[in-house]
Amino acid sequence: MGIPTNHKAILLATFIAFGGFLFGYDIGVISGCLIMDDFVRRFGVIGSDGVAVLSPARQSIITSLLSAGTFVGALGQAFTSDRFGRRGSILIWSGIFTAGTVIQTGTVDSIAQISVGRFIAGLGVGALSAIVPLYNGETAPKAMRGMLLVLYQLQIIIGIFLSYMIEIGTHHIEGSASWRIPVGLQMLWGLALLSGIFFLPESPRHLLGTGREAEARRVVATLNSLPEDDPVVMEIIEELEYGIRAENEGGKATWLECFSERNMLWKRTINGMMLQFIQQLNGQNFYYYYGDTFFKSANTPLDAYDIQAILGGVSVVGTIPALYLIEAWGRRKSLLTGSVLEATCAIIAGLVGHYTLAPANTPVDQLTTRNKQGGSVLIAFAVLHVFSFSIFWGPTPWVYLGESFPLRVRPKAIALGSASNWIWNFLLSFFAPRIANDIGPLILLIFFGMLVFGFVYVWLFIPETRGLSLEEVDEMYRSGVKPWNSSSWRPAEKHIHDHDGKSAITEVREVREKSDGDSV
C-alpha cells in the first residue's frame, strides 16, 4: 500500500481558488475608480458649481450591481454543476465573467452600460464563489480541507491588494486609461481561469455519479500520487460510491430538502447562511468598497490610495496565519475571537471618528490637532479591524460552508449560503454610502452591533467541525451535542474505509425513510 502525497491536490486547490481572486480584485478596483477624476467626469453628474460629482446614489448603483449578479450566479451554479460537472461549470462561469469585464472596459460614458457589465461579471463571480468550496471540498484530503478552503479567502485578499497597487500607479494617468487599465486587466484574470480546460480534472464524486468510474479512479490516483490499483485509491473510490448510492436511493435532491429535519439539515443550512450574513456586516467590506471615499473625511496627510494599499497589505498578512489557525484553533474559537477583536475596533473607530473628525471638505489649514489625531486613530483601528477579519471571519464561514453538508445536498446548500453572502453584500454596497453620508463614522456602530450579535450566535448555534468527515458531521448533528461542548465531541462510529459498508447502509436507510415519508 502506497503512502498518499497531496502536493497535486494543493496545487489544484490553489488554482481553483483563483476564482476568489476575481472577486477580490473587482472590490478593490471599483473602490479606487470611484474617486478617479476621469471616472467621475464620465459617470457622475454636474453639480451646482459646475464640477462633476459621483453622488452616493450613483456610487451605490455602480458598486452594488456586481453583488446583484453574484446572488443570481451563486444560485445558478447549482444547476450547471450537476448538469455539466464541476470542471465544465467553472469554465462556463469564467467565460461569463470575462464577457462582463469586456463590456465594462468598453464603456465610454454610459452608467447603464458599465452597470450591466458589472452585473454580468457578478454572475461569474457569484457562481465561482459557490463552486470553489464545492470543488475543493470534494477533492481535498480531510486533514487539509480547512487549510485548502482558506486559500479561497487568501486569493480574495490578494486580489484586493493587487488592485490597490495597480491603481496607485494608474490614478495619476490623464484620461480614461487611469481606470480602463485596472478594469481591463480583469479580462486577463478571466482568461487565466479559463485556461484550466487544459489540465483541470473533473471532481471524482461527479464522475462516479455519472457512471465514469475509470476516470474517477484515475483522478483520485493522480491527486494522491499513487497507482490506480493501489488499495488507498480503491478505498477512497469505495467510500465515494457509498455516498453516491445513498443519493440515488432517495431520488433527486430538492431545494426544500436543505431545510428538512433529516440529520438536522435545516439547522446546518441556516447556520451556513447566517455565518455568511454576519460576515458581510462585519464592516470590512465597507472599508474595501468605500474606503477611499470614507478616508478622505479623515483629512490625513496620507493619500487615500496609500491607505487602501496599507489595508490590502495588512489583509494579505492576516490571512496567512489563518492557514494554520483554522486547524489549530478550529472554526468556533476563530469566529468567537474575531467577533471580540473586530467589535472593539469598530466601536473605537466609530466613536473617535464621530467626536473628533472635522466636517467634510474642511480646508487642511483649518484642521486642529484634535482633528488630525482623530483621523489617525480612525485609520489605525480600521487597519486592525481588517487585519482581525482576515484572520478569523474572512475565511472561516467559507470553510464551514464547504464541509457541513452531506454529498446529496451539497451543491444546493452551498448555493444557498453563497447567495446569502451576496444578497447582503448587495444591500451593504447599495445602502452604505447613503448611510455614511448621513451619519458619517457612526455607521461603524452598526457593524459593532452585528459583531456582538455574531458572537452570541456562534456561541449558541455553531458547532466545531474541525477534523470531521461528512459522515461524522451528520452523526454530530444527530447526537444533539450542544455547540459549546462540540469541541470535545468524538464520533461513536467508524466511517472512513469501513469495508463492511455499515455507514453506507445507514445513510441509504435514512434516505429511504425520507423517500417513503414524502410519498405518504
Short mmCIF file of C-alpha atoms in Angstrom, two decimals:
data_model
loop_
_atom_site.label_atom_id
_atom_site.label_comp_id
_atom_site.label_asym_id
_atom_site.label_seq_id
_atom_site.Cartn_x
_atom_site.Cartn_y
_atom_site.Cartn_z
CA MET A 1 0.00 0.00 0.00
CA GLY A 2 1.43 3.34 -1.04
CA ILE A 3 1.60 6.49 1.06
CA PRO A 4 -0.53 9.26 -0.48
CA THR A 5 1.03 12.67 -1.04
CA ASN A 6 -1.04 15.77 -1.52
CA HIS A 7 1.09 18.30 -3.38
CA LYS A 8 -1.00 17.91 -6.53
CA ALA A 9 -4.22 18.45 -4.55
CA ILE A 10 -2.70 21.60 -3.05
CA LEU A 11 -1.71 22.97 -6.46
CA LEU A 12 -5.16 22.19 -7.81
CA ALA A 13 -6.90 23.87 -4.86
CA THR A 14 -4.69 26.95 -5.28
CA PHE A 15 -5.62 27.25 -8.95
CA ILE A 16 -9.35 26.80 -8.32
CA ALA A 17 -9.25 29.35 -5.51
CA PHE A 18 -8.24 31.89 -8.18
CA GLY A 19 -11.99 32.41 -8.51
CA GLY A 20 -11.70 34.31 -5.24
CA PHE A 21 -9.00 36.50 -6.78
CA LEU A 22 -11.51 37.67 -9.42
CA PHE A 23 -13.93 38.86 -6.73
CA GLY A 24 -11.26 40.48 -4.57
CA TYR A 25 -9.71 42.30 -7.48
CA ASP A 26 -13.08 43.72 -8.53
CA ILE A 27 -13.80 45.00 -5.00
CA GLY A 28 -10.51 46.88 -4.91
CA VAL A 29 -10.77 48.20 -8.46
CA ILE A 30 -14.18 49.78 -8.07
CA SER A 31 -13.16 51.35 -4.76
CA GLY A 32 -10.35 53.26 -6.45
CA CYS A 33 -12.31 54.12 -9.59
CA LEU A 34 -14.97 55.96 -7.58
CA ILE A 35 -12.55 58.82 -6.84
CA MET A 36 -10.64 58.94 -10.14
CA ASP A 37 -11.21 62.29 -11.90
CA ASP A 38 -11.88 60.85 -15.36
CA PHE A 39 -14.24 58.20 -13.98
CA VAL A 40 -16.19 60.82 -12.02
CA ARG A 41 -16.44 63.08 -15.09
CA ARG A 42 -17.80 60.25 -17.24
CA PHE A 43 -20.26 58.69 -14.83
CA GLY A 44 -21.06 61.48 -12.39
CA VAL A 45 -23.40 64.46 -12.60
CA ILE A 46 -22.55 68.15 -12.86
CA GLY A 47 -23.08 69.92 -9.55
CA SER A 48 -24.24 73.47 -8.97
CA ASP A 49 -20.63 74.65 -9.01
CA GLY A 50 -20.08 73.14 -12.46
CA VAL A 51 -17.87 70.33 -11.15
CA ALA A 52 -18.71 66.67 -11.80
CA VAL A 53 -19.71 64.71 -8.72
CA LEU A 54 -20.34 60.99 -8.28
CA SER A 55 -23.32 61.09 -5.94
CA PRO A 56 -23.88 58.42 -3.26
CA ALA A 57 -26.80 57.13 -5.34
CA ARG A 58 -24.63 56.60 -8.43
CA GLN A 59 -21.82 55.12 -6.35
CA SER A 60 -24.20 52.56 -4.90
CA ILE A 61 -25.66 51.63 -8.31
CA ILE A 62 -22.25 51.08 -9.92
CA THR A 63 -20.92 49.15 -6.93
CA SER A 64 -23.95 47.08 -5.99
CA LEU A 65 -24.88 45.74 -9.46
CA LEU A 66 -21.98 43.30 -9.29
CA SER A 67 -23.37 41.98 -5.99
CA ALA A 68 -26.82 41.60 -7.54
CA GLY A 69 -25.27 39.46 -10.26
CA THR A 70 -23.36 37.37 -7.74
CA PHE A 71 -26.62 36.46 -5.98
CA VAL A 72 -28.08 35.10 -9.22
CA GLY A 73 -24.84 33.35 -10.17
CA ALA A 74 -24.48 31.64 -6.79
CA LEU A 75 -27.89 30.02 -7.25
CA GLY A 76 -27.40 29.33 -10.97
CA GLN A 77 -24.25 27.27 -10.46
CA ALA A 78 -26.25 24.62 -8.60
CA PHE A 79 -27.83 23.70 -11.95
CA THR A 80 -24.67 23.85 -14.06
CA SER A 81 -22.53 21.96 -11.50
CA ASP A 82 -24.74 18.90 -11.73
CA ARG A 83 -25.51 19.13 -15.44
CA PHE A 84 -22.06 19.98 -16.82
CA GLY A 85 -19.85 18.89 -13.92
CA ARG A 86 -17.69 20.97 -11.61
CA ARG A 87 -14.98 21.45 -14.23
CA GLY A 88 -17.39 22.44 -17.01
CA SER A 89 -19.25 24.77 -14.69
CA ILE A 90 -16.04 26.57 -13.70
CA LEU A 91 -15.21 27.17 -17.36
CA ILE A 92 -18.75 28.39 -18.24
CA TRP A 93 -18.88 30.96 -15.45
CA SER A 94 -15.29 32.09 -16.06
CA GLY A 95 -16.33 32.90 -19.64
CA ILE A 96 -19.37 34.86 -18.43
CA PHE A 97 -17.16 36.85 -16.04
CA THR A 98 -14.74 37.68 -18.85
CA ALA A 99 -17.60 38.89 -21.07
CA GLY A 100 -18.75 41.22 -18.29
CA THR A 101 -15.32 42.78 -17.96
CA VAL A 102 -15.17 43.38 -21.72
CA ILE A 103 -18.45 45.33 -21.50
CA GLN A 104 -17.14 47.41 -18.60
CA THR A 105 -13.83 48.21 -20.26
CA GLY A 106 -15.54 49.32 -23.48
CA THR A 107 -17.87 51.79 -21.74
CA VAL A 108 -17.48 55.43 -22.79
CA ASP A 109 -19.80 57.38 -20.50
CA SER A 110 -22.93 55.27 -20.04
CA ILE A 111 -23.64 54.41 -16.42
CA ALA A 112 -26.15 51.84 -17.71
CA GLN A 113 -23.52 50.00 -19.75
CA ILE A 114 -20.92 49.83 -17.01
CA SER A 115 -23.59 48.72 -14.53
CA VAL A 116 -24.79 45.94 -16.87
CA GLY A 117 -21.19 44.87 -17.37
CA ARG A 118 -20.72 44.65 -13.62
CA PHE A 119 -23.92 42.62 -13.27
CA ILE A 120 -22.76 40.12 -15.91
CA ALA A 121 -19.30 39.87 -14.30
CA GLY A 122 -21.08 39.35 -10.99
CA LEU A 123 -22.84 36.28 -12.38
CA GLY A 124 -19.46 34.65 -12.86
CA VAL A 125 -18.06 35.78 -9.51
CA GLY A 126 -21.11 34.55 -7.59
CA ALA A 127 -21.11 31.17 -9.30
CA LEU A 128 -17.40 30.67 -8.68
CA SER A 129 -17.82 31.61 -5.01
CA ALA A 130 -20.02 28.54 -4.60
CA ILE A 131 -18.15 26.19 -6.96
CA VAL A 132 -14.75 26.75 -5.30
CA PRO A 133 -15.71 25.39 -1.84
CA LEU A 134 -17.81 22.69 -3.54
CA TYR A 135 -14.93 21.51 -5.75
CA ASN A 136 -12.22 21.81 -3.10
CA GLY A 137 -14.40 20.13 -0.50
CA GLU A 138 -14.80 17.13 -2.84
CA THR A 139 -11.14 16.84 -3.84
CA ALA A 140 -9.23 17.93 -0.71
CA PRO A 141 -7.99 15.38 1.88
CA LYS A 142 -9.97 15.67 5.14
CA ALA A 143 -6.96 16.65 7.26
CA MET A 144 -6.14 19.53 4.89
CA ARG A 145 -9.67 20.57 3.93
CA GLY A 146 -9.84 23.61 6.19
CA MET A 147 -6.45 24.93 5.08
CA LEU A 148 -7.24 24.43 1.38
CA LEU A 149 -10.61 26.17 1.70
CA VAL A 150 -8.87 29.14 3.37
CA LEU A 151 -6.98 29.55 0.10
CA TYR A 152 -10.18 30.97 -1.40
CA GLN A 153 -10.22 33.81 1.12
CA LEU A 154 -6.48 34.35 0.67
CA GLN A 155 -6.99 34.74 -3.07
CA ILE A 156 -9.76 37.30 -2.44
CA ILE A 157 -7.40 39.35 -0.28
CA ILE A 158 -4.52 39.07 -2.75
CA GLY A 159 -6.87 40.29 -5.49
CA ILE A 160 -7.87 43.30 -3.40
CA PHE A 161 -4.26 44.15 -2.59
CA LEU A 162 -3.05 43.82 -6.19
CA SER A 163 -5.84 46.09 -7.45
CA TYR A 164 -4.82 48.73 -4.92
CA MET A 165 -1.19 48.57 -6.00
CA ILE A 166 -2.11 48.83 -9.68
CA GLU A 167 -4.35 51.85 -9.06
CA ILE A 168 -1.59 53.60 -7.13
CA GLY A 169 0.30 53.55 -10.41
CA THR A 170 -2.58 54.38 -12.78
CA HIS A 171 -4.68 57.01 -10.98
CA HIS A 172 -2.18 59.73 -11.96
CA ILE A 173 -2.63 58.96 -15.69
CA GLU A 174 -4.64 61.53 -17.61
CA GLY A 175 -7.79 60.33 -19.35
CA SER A 176 -9.67 57.05 -19.28
CA ALA A 177 -6.52 54.92 -19.10
CA SER A 178 -6.45 55.68 -15.36
CA TRP A 179 -9.43 53.35 -14.81
CA ARG A 180 -9.56 51.32 -18.05
CA ILE A 181 -6.19 49.67 -17.38
CA PRO A 182 -7.07 48.24 -13.95
CA VAL A 183 -10.63 47.36 -15.05
CA GLY A 184 -9.45 45.83 -18.33
CA LEU A 185 -6.88 43.61 -16.60
CA GLN A 186 -9.82 41.57 -15.32
CA MET A 187 -10.12 40.12 -18.82
CA LEU A 188 -6.65 38.63 -18.35
CA TRP A 189 -7.64 37.11 -14.99
CA GLY A 190 -10.76 35.57 -16.53
CA LEU A 191 -8.77 34.06 -19.38
CA ALA A 192 -6.25 32.64 -16.88
CA LEU A 193 -9.03 30.73 -15.14
CA LEU A 194 -10.40 29.59 -18.50
CA SER A 195 -7.01 28.03 -19.20
CA GLY A 196 -7.97 25.36 -16.68
CA ILE A 197 -9.69 23.49 -19.52
CA PHE A 198 -6.25 22.14 -20.47
CA PHE A 199 -5.38 20.48 -17.14
CA LEU A 200 -8.26 20.74 -14.65
CA PRO A 201 -9.66 17.30 -13.69
CA GLU A 202 -13.31 16.69 -13.00
CA SER A 203 -14.44 16.06 -9.43
CA PRO A 204 -14.19 12.31 -8.73
CA ARG A 205 -17.53 12.48 -6.97
CA HIS A 206 -19.22 13.86 -10.09
CA LEU A 207 -17.51 11.28 -12.29
CA LEU A 208 -18.80 8.44 -10.13
CA GLY A 209 -22.26 9.97 -10.07
CA THR A 210 -22.34 9.87 -13.86
CA GLY A 211 -21.04 6.30 -14.13
CA ARG A 212 -17.45 7.13 -15.14
CA GLU A 213 -15.64 5.02 -12.56
CA ALA A 214 -12.42 4.54 -14.52
CA GLU A 215 -11.96 8.30 -14.88
CA ALA A 216 -12.74 8.83 -11.20
CA ARG A 217 -10.13 6.26 -10.20
CA ARG A 218 -7.59 7.95 -12.44
CA VAL A 219 -8.26 11.38 -10.88
CA VAL A 220 -8.05 10.06 -7.30
CA ALA A 221 -4.78 8.30 -8.11
CA THR A 222 -3.34 11.46 -9.65
CA LEU A 223 -4.35 13.69 -6.73
CA ASN A 224 -2.72 11.29 -4.26
CA SER A 225 0.31 10.45 -6.44
CA LEU A 226 -0.48 6.72 -6.30
CA PRO A 227 -1.04 3.96 -8.88
CA GLU A 228 -4.65 3.39 -9.91
CA ASP A 229 -4.69 -0.10 -8.40
CA ASP A 230 -3.32 1.00 -5.01
CA PRO A 231 -5.52 -0.09 -2.03
CA VAL A 232 -5.77 3.52 -0.81
CA VAL A 233 -7.23 4.59 -4.16
CA MET A 234 -9.67 1.69 -4.12
CA GLU A 235 -10.83 2.56 -0.60
CA ILE A 236 -11.39 6.21 -1.49
CA ILE A 237 -13.42 5.19 -4.55
CA GLU A 238 -15.40 2.73 -2.44
CA GLU A 239 -16.17 5.43 0.13
CA LEU A 240 -17.36 7.85 -2.55
CA GLU A 241 -19.53 5.14 -4.10
CA TYR A 242 -21.28 4.67 -0.76
CA GLY A 243 -22.29 8.32 -0.79
CA ILE A 244 -23.45 8.17 -4.41
CA ARG A 245 -25.50 5.07 -3.66
CA ALA A 246 -27.25 6.85 -0.79
CA GLU A 247 -28.08 9.81 -3.03
CA ASN A 248 -29.51 7.64 -5.79
CA GLU A 249 -31.67 5.66 -3.36
CA GLY A 250 -33.51 8.83 -2.33
CA GLY A 251 -34.07 10.19 -5.82
CA LYS A 252 -33.08 13.68 -6.88
CA ALA A 253 -32.44 16.13 -4.03
CA THR A 254 -34.70 19.19 -3.92
CA TRP A 255 -34.10 22.70 -2.59
CA LEU A 256 -36.65 22.07 0.13
CA GLU A 257 -34.63 19.12 1.37
CA CYS A 258 -31.94 21.56 2.52
CA PHE A 259 -34.42 22.60 5.23
CA SER A 260 -35.58 19.09 6.17
CA GLU A 261 -35.29 17.61 9.65
CA ARG A 262 -33.22 14.64 8.47
CA ASN A 263 -29.76 14.90 10.07
CA MET A 264 -30.74 18.43 11.16
CA LEU A 265 -30.21 19.72 7.62
CA TRP A 266 -32.40 22.75 8.29
CA LYS A 267 -30.14 23.84 11.13
CA ARG A 268 -26.98 23.31 9.08
CA THR A 269 -28.34 25.27 6.12
CA ILE A 270 -29.44 28.16 8.32
CA ASN A 271 -26.07 28.17 10.10
CA GLY A 272 -24.27 28.39 6.75
CA MET A 273 -26.50 31.26 5.61
CA MET A 274 -26.25 33.10 8.93
CA LEU A 275 -22.45 32.97 9.02
CA GLN A 276 -22.34 34.49 5.53
CA PHE A 277 -24.83 37.17 6.58
CA ILE A 278 -22.81 38.12 9.67
CA GLN A 279 -19.56 38.07 7.69
CA GLN A 280 -20.86 40.63 5.22
CA LEU A 281 -21.89 43.01 8.03
CA ASN A 282 -18.58 42.74 9.90
CA GLY A 283 -17.64 46.15 8.46
CA GLN A 284 -14.61 45.17 6.42
CA ASN A 285 -16.36 45.36 3.06
CA PHE A 286 -17.36 48.94 3.85
CA TYR A 287 -13.67 49.79 4.00
CA TYR A 288 -12.95 47.78 0.85
CA TYR A 289 -15.75 49.33 -1.22
CA TYR A 290 -15.82 52.91 0.04
CA GLY A 291 -12.56 53.24 1.96
CA ASP A 292 -11.06 55.72 -0.49
CA THR A 293 -14.09 58.00 -0.18
CA PHE A 294 -14.51 57.45 3.57
CA PHE A 295 -10.86 58.07 4.46
CA LYS A 296 -10.92 61.41 2.66
CA SER A 297 -13.07 62.64 5.54
CA ALA A 298 -10.26 61.72 7.95
CA ASN A 299 -8.14 64.51 6.41
CA THR A 300 -4.85 62.70 6.98
CA PRO A 301 -1.62 63.52 5.12
CA LEU A 302 -1.73 60.05 3.56
CA ASP A 303 -3.26 59.69 0.10
CA ALA A 304 -6.50 57.67 0.07
CA TYR A 305 -4.90 55.19 -2.34
CA ASP A 306 -1.95 54.72 0.02
CA ILE A 307 -4.30 53.97 2.91
CA GLN A 308 -6.15 51.39 0.82
CA ALA A 309 -2.85 49.78 -0.17
CA ILE A 310 -1.95 49.52 3.53
CA LEU A 311 -5.33 47.88 4.22
CA GLY A 312 -4.76 45.44 1.36
CA GLY A 313 -1.27 44.53 2.54
CA VAL A 314 -2.48 44.03 6.10
CA SER A 315 -5.28 41.78 4.81
CA VAL A 316 -2.82 39.54 2.96
CA VAL A 317 -0.57 39.27 6.02
CA GLY A 318 -3.58 38.49 8.23
CA THR A 319 -4.87 35.67 6.04
CA ILE A 320 -1.58 33.75 6.13
CA PRO A 321 -1.81 32.75 9.84
CA ALA A 322 -5.41 31.70 9.17
CA LEU A 323 -4.00 28.79 7.14
CA TYR A 324 -2.62 27.44 10.42
CA LEU A 325 -5.19 28.67 12.96
CA ILE A 326 -8.19 27.24 11.10
CA GLU A 327 -6.94 23.75 12.03
CA ALA A 328 -5.03 24.55 15.23
CA TRP A 329 -7.81 26.59 16.89
CA GLY A 330 -10.78 25.27 14.99
CA ARG A 331 -13.76 27.06 13.46
CA ARG A 332 -15.63 28.06 16.63
CA LYS A 333 -12.75 29.63 18.51
CA SER A 334 -11.69 31.55 15.39
CA LEU A 335 -15.15 33.08 14.96
CA LEU A 336 -15.54 33.98 18.65
CA THR A 337 -12.10 35.58 18.85
CA GLY A 338 -12.67 37.53 15.65
CA SER A 339 -16.00 38.88 16.91
CA VAL A 340 -14.39 40.34 20.05
CA LEU A 341 -11.41 41.90 18.26
CA GLU A 342 -13.40 43.40 15.39
CA ALA A 343 -16.17 44.73 17.66
CA THR A 344 -13.55 46.51 19.75
CA CYS A 345 -12.02 48.14 16.67
CA ALA A 346 -15.42 49.15 15.26
CA ILE A 347 -16.70 50.92 18.36
CA ILE A 348 -13.43 52.79 18.98
CA ALA A 349 -13.10 53.92 15.35
CA GLY A 350 -16.77 54.91 15.17
CA LEU A 351 -16.84 56.99 18.36
CA VAL A 352 -13.43 58.60 17.85
CA GLY A 353 -14.30 59.47 14.27
CA HIS A 354 -17.68 60.94 15.25
CA TYR A 355 -16.35 63.14 18.06
CA THR A 356 -13.01 64.24 16.64
CA LEU A 357 -13.16 64.48 12.82
CA ALA A 358 -13.69 67.85 11.18
CA PRO A 359 -16.74 68.37 8.92
CA ALA A 360 -16.38 67.16 5.33
CA ASN A 361 -14.40 69.40 2.94
CA THR A 362 -12.72 71.35 5.76
CA PRO A 363 -9.55 73.03 4.38
CA VAL A 364 -6.36 71.35 5.58
CA ASP A 365 -5.00 74.59 7.09
CA GLN A 366 -8.08 74.80 9.35
CA LEU A 367 -7.69 71.33 10.87
CA THR A 368 -6.92 71.23 14.58
CA THR A 369 -4.52 68.87 16.28
CA ARG A 370 -7.57 67.04 17.65
CA ASN A 371 -8.95 66.57 14.12
CA LYS A 372 -5.67 65.17 12.84
CA GLN A 373 -5.20 62.83 15.79
CA GLY A 374 -8.78 61.61 15.44
CA GLY A 375 -8.21 60.81 11.78
CA SER A 376 -5.07 58.85 12.62
CA VAL A 377 -6.85 56.85 15.33
CA LEU A 378 -9.75 56.04 12.97
CA ILE A 379 -7.37 54.75 10.30
CA ALA A 380 -5.29 52.77 12.81
CA PHE A 381 -8.32 50.90 14.13
CA ALA A 382 -9.64 50.41 10.61
CA VAL A 383 -6.37 48.64 9.82
CA LEU A 384 -6.66 46.49 12.96
CA HIS A 385 -10.29 45.72 12.08
CA VAL A 386 -9.39 44.49 8.61
CA PHE A 387 -6.41 42.53 9.98
CA SER A 388 -8.62 40.72 12.50
CA PHE A 389 -11.23 39.98 9.84
CA SER A 390 -8.62 38.45 7.55
CA ILE A 391 -7.50 36.01 10.24
CA PHE A 392 -10.89 34.94 11.55
CA TRP A 393 -14.19 35.96 9.96
CA GLY A 394 -12.82 36.20 6.43
CA PRO A 395 -12.01 32.53 5.76
CA THR A 396 -13.92 30.63 8.46
CA PRO A 397 -17.52 30.97 7.13
CA TRP A 398 -16.36 29.67 3.73
CA VAL A 399 -14.63 26.72 5.40
CA TYR A 400 -17.73 25.92 7.44
CA LEU A 401 -19.89 26.16 4.33
CA GLY A 402 -17.69 23.76 2.39
CA GLU A 403 -17.63 20.98 4.99
CA SER A 404 -21.03 20.99 6.71
CA PHE A 405 -23.31 19.18 4.27
CA PRO A 406 -23.74 15.59 3.03
CA LEU A 407 -22.96 14.97 -0.63
CA ARG A 408 -26.62 14.63 -1.52
CA VAL A 409 -27.50 18.29 -0.93
CA ARG A 410 -24.06 19.95 -1.04
CA PRO A 411 -24.42 21.92 -4.30
CA LYS A 412 -27.78 23.37 -3.27
CA ALA A 413 -26.87 24.02 0.37
CA ILE A 414 -23.62 25.75 -0.61
CA ALA A 415 -25.52 27.75 -3.23
CA LEU A 416 -27.93 28.99 -0.54
CA GLY A 417 -25.04 30.00 1.73
CA SER A 418 -23.25 31.82 -1.09
CA ALA A 419 -26.47 33.52 -2.17
CA SER A 420 -26.93 34.76 1.39
CA ASN A 421 -23.43 36.23 1.24
CA TRP A 422 -24.12 38.06 -1.99
CA ILE A 423 -27.59 39.40 -1.19
CA TRP A 424 -26.21 41.03 1.94
CA ASN A 425 -23.15 42.19 0.02
CA PHE A 426 -25.56 43.84 -2.43
CA LEU A 427 -27.57 45.52 0.33
CA LEU A 428 -24.40 46.75 2.05
CA SER A 429 -22.88 48.20 -1.12
CA PHE A 430 -26.21 49.81 -2.09
CA PHE A 431 -27.13 51.44 1.22
CA ALA A 432 -23.76 52.01 2.93
CA PRO A 433 -22.78 55.20 1.02
CA ARG A 434 -26.18 56.72 1.75
CA ILE A 435 -25.98 55.87 5.44
CA ALA A 436 -22.36 57.05 5.76
CA ASN A 437 -23.32 60.28 4.00
CA ASP A 438 -25.93 60.91 6.72
CA ILE A 439 -24.22 59.72 9.92
CA GLY A 440 -20.53 59.53 9.00
CA PRO A 441 -18.29 57.34 11.17
CA LEU A 442 -21.25 56.30 13.33
CA ILE A 443 -22.02 53.73 10.62
CA LEU A 444 -19.29 51.67 12.30
CA LEU A 445 -21.56 51.25 15.34
CA ILE A 446 -23.95 49.27 13.14
CA PHE A 447 -21.12 46.87 12.42
CA PHE A 448 -20.26 46.78 16.13
CA GLY A 449 -23.80 45.66 16.92
CA MET A 450 -23.64 42.97 14.26
CA LEU A 451 -20.35 41.62 15.65
CA VAL A 452 -21.85 41.40 19.15
CA PHE A 453 -24.78 39.50 17.64
CA GLY A 454 -22.30 37.31 15.75
CA PHE A 455 -20.51 36.34 18.98
CA VAL A 456 -23.79 35.32 20.62
CA TYR A 457 -24.96 33.38 17.55
CA VAL A 458 -21.72 31.43 17.20
CA TRP A 459 -21.68 30.58 20.90
CA LEU A 460 -25.24 29.28 20.86
CA PHE A 461 -25.56 27.61 17.45
CA ILE A 462 -22.26 26.87 15.66
CA PRO A 463 -20.64 23.50 16.48
CA GLU A 464 -17.00 22.65 15.90
CA THR A 465 -16.49 20.68 12.65
CA ARG A 466 -12.68 20.57 12.59
CA GLY A 467 -11.28 17.21 11.50
CA LEU A 468 -14.66 15.54 10.92
CA SER A 469 -15.69 13.74 7.77
CA LEU A 470 -19.06 14.47 6.17
CA GLU A 471 -20.47 11.33 7.79
CA GLU A 472 -19.14 12.36 11.19
CA VAL A 473 -20.69 15.80 10.84
CA ASP A 474 -24.01 14.02 10.23
CA GLU A 475 -23.51 11.96 13.38
CA MET A 476 -22.61 15.02 15.47
CA TYR A 477 -25.80 16.84 14.50
CA ARG A 478 -27.86 13.72 15.17
CA SER A 479 -26.27 13.33 18.61
CA GLY A 480 -27.74 16.64 19.77
CA VAL A 481 -24.47 17.78 21.34
CA LYS A 482 -24.55 21.41 22.47
CA PRO A 483 -22.36 23.68 20.31
CA TRP A 484 -20.37 24.89 23.33
CA ASN A 485 -19.49 21.24 24.11
CA SER A 486 -18.86 20.18 20.50
CA SER A 487 -15.08 20.76 20.57
CA SER A 488 -14.66 17.71 22.80
CA TRP A 489 -17.20 15.56 20.93
CA ARG A 490 -15.89 12.39 19.28
CA PRO A 491 -17.74 10.14 16.79
CA ALA A 492 -19.01 6.83 18.13
CA GLU A 493 -18.95 5.12 14.72
CA LYS A 494 -16.17 4.40 12.26
CA HIS A 495 -16.94 5.97 8.89
CA ILE A 496 -13.73 6.05 6.88
CA HIS A 497 -12.80 2.97 4.80
CA ASP A 498 -15.50 0.89 6.52
CA HIS A 499 -15.28 -2.20 4.35
CA ASP A 500 -18.44 -3.81 5.65
CA GLY A 501 -20.49 -0.91 4.30
CA LYS A 502 -22.36 -0.15 7.56
CA SER A 503 -22.08 3.62 7.15
CA ALA A 504 -23.42 3.38 3.62
CA ILE A 505 -26.31 1.21 4.77
CA THR A 506 -27.15 3.70 7.50
CA GLU A 507 -27.19 6.57 5.00
CA VAL A 508 -29.23 4.60 2.49
CA ARG A 509 -31.73 3.65 5.17
CA GLU A 510 -32.13 7.32 6.20
CA VAL A 511 -32.68 8.41 2.62
CA ARG A 512 -35.18 5.61 2.03
CA GLU A 513 -37.10 6.63 5.15
CA LYS A 514 -37.25 10.18 3.85
CA SER A 515 -38.40 8.98 0.43
CA ASP A 516 -41.11 6.80 1.99
CA GLY A 517 -42.23 9.66 4.19
CA ASP A 518 -42.52 12.01 1.23
CA SER A 519 -44.69 9.53 -0.67
CA VAL A 520 -47.22 9.15 2.16
#
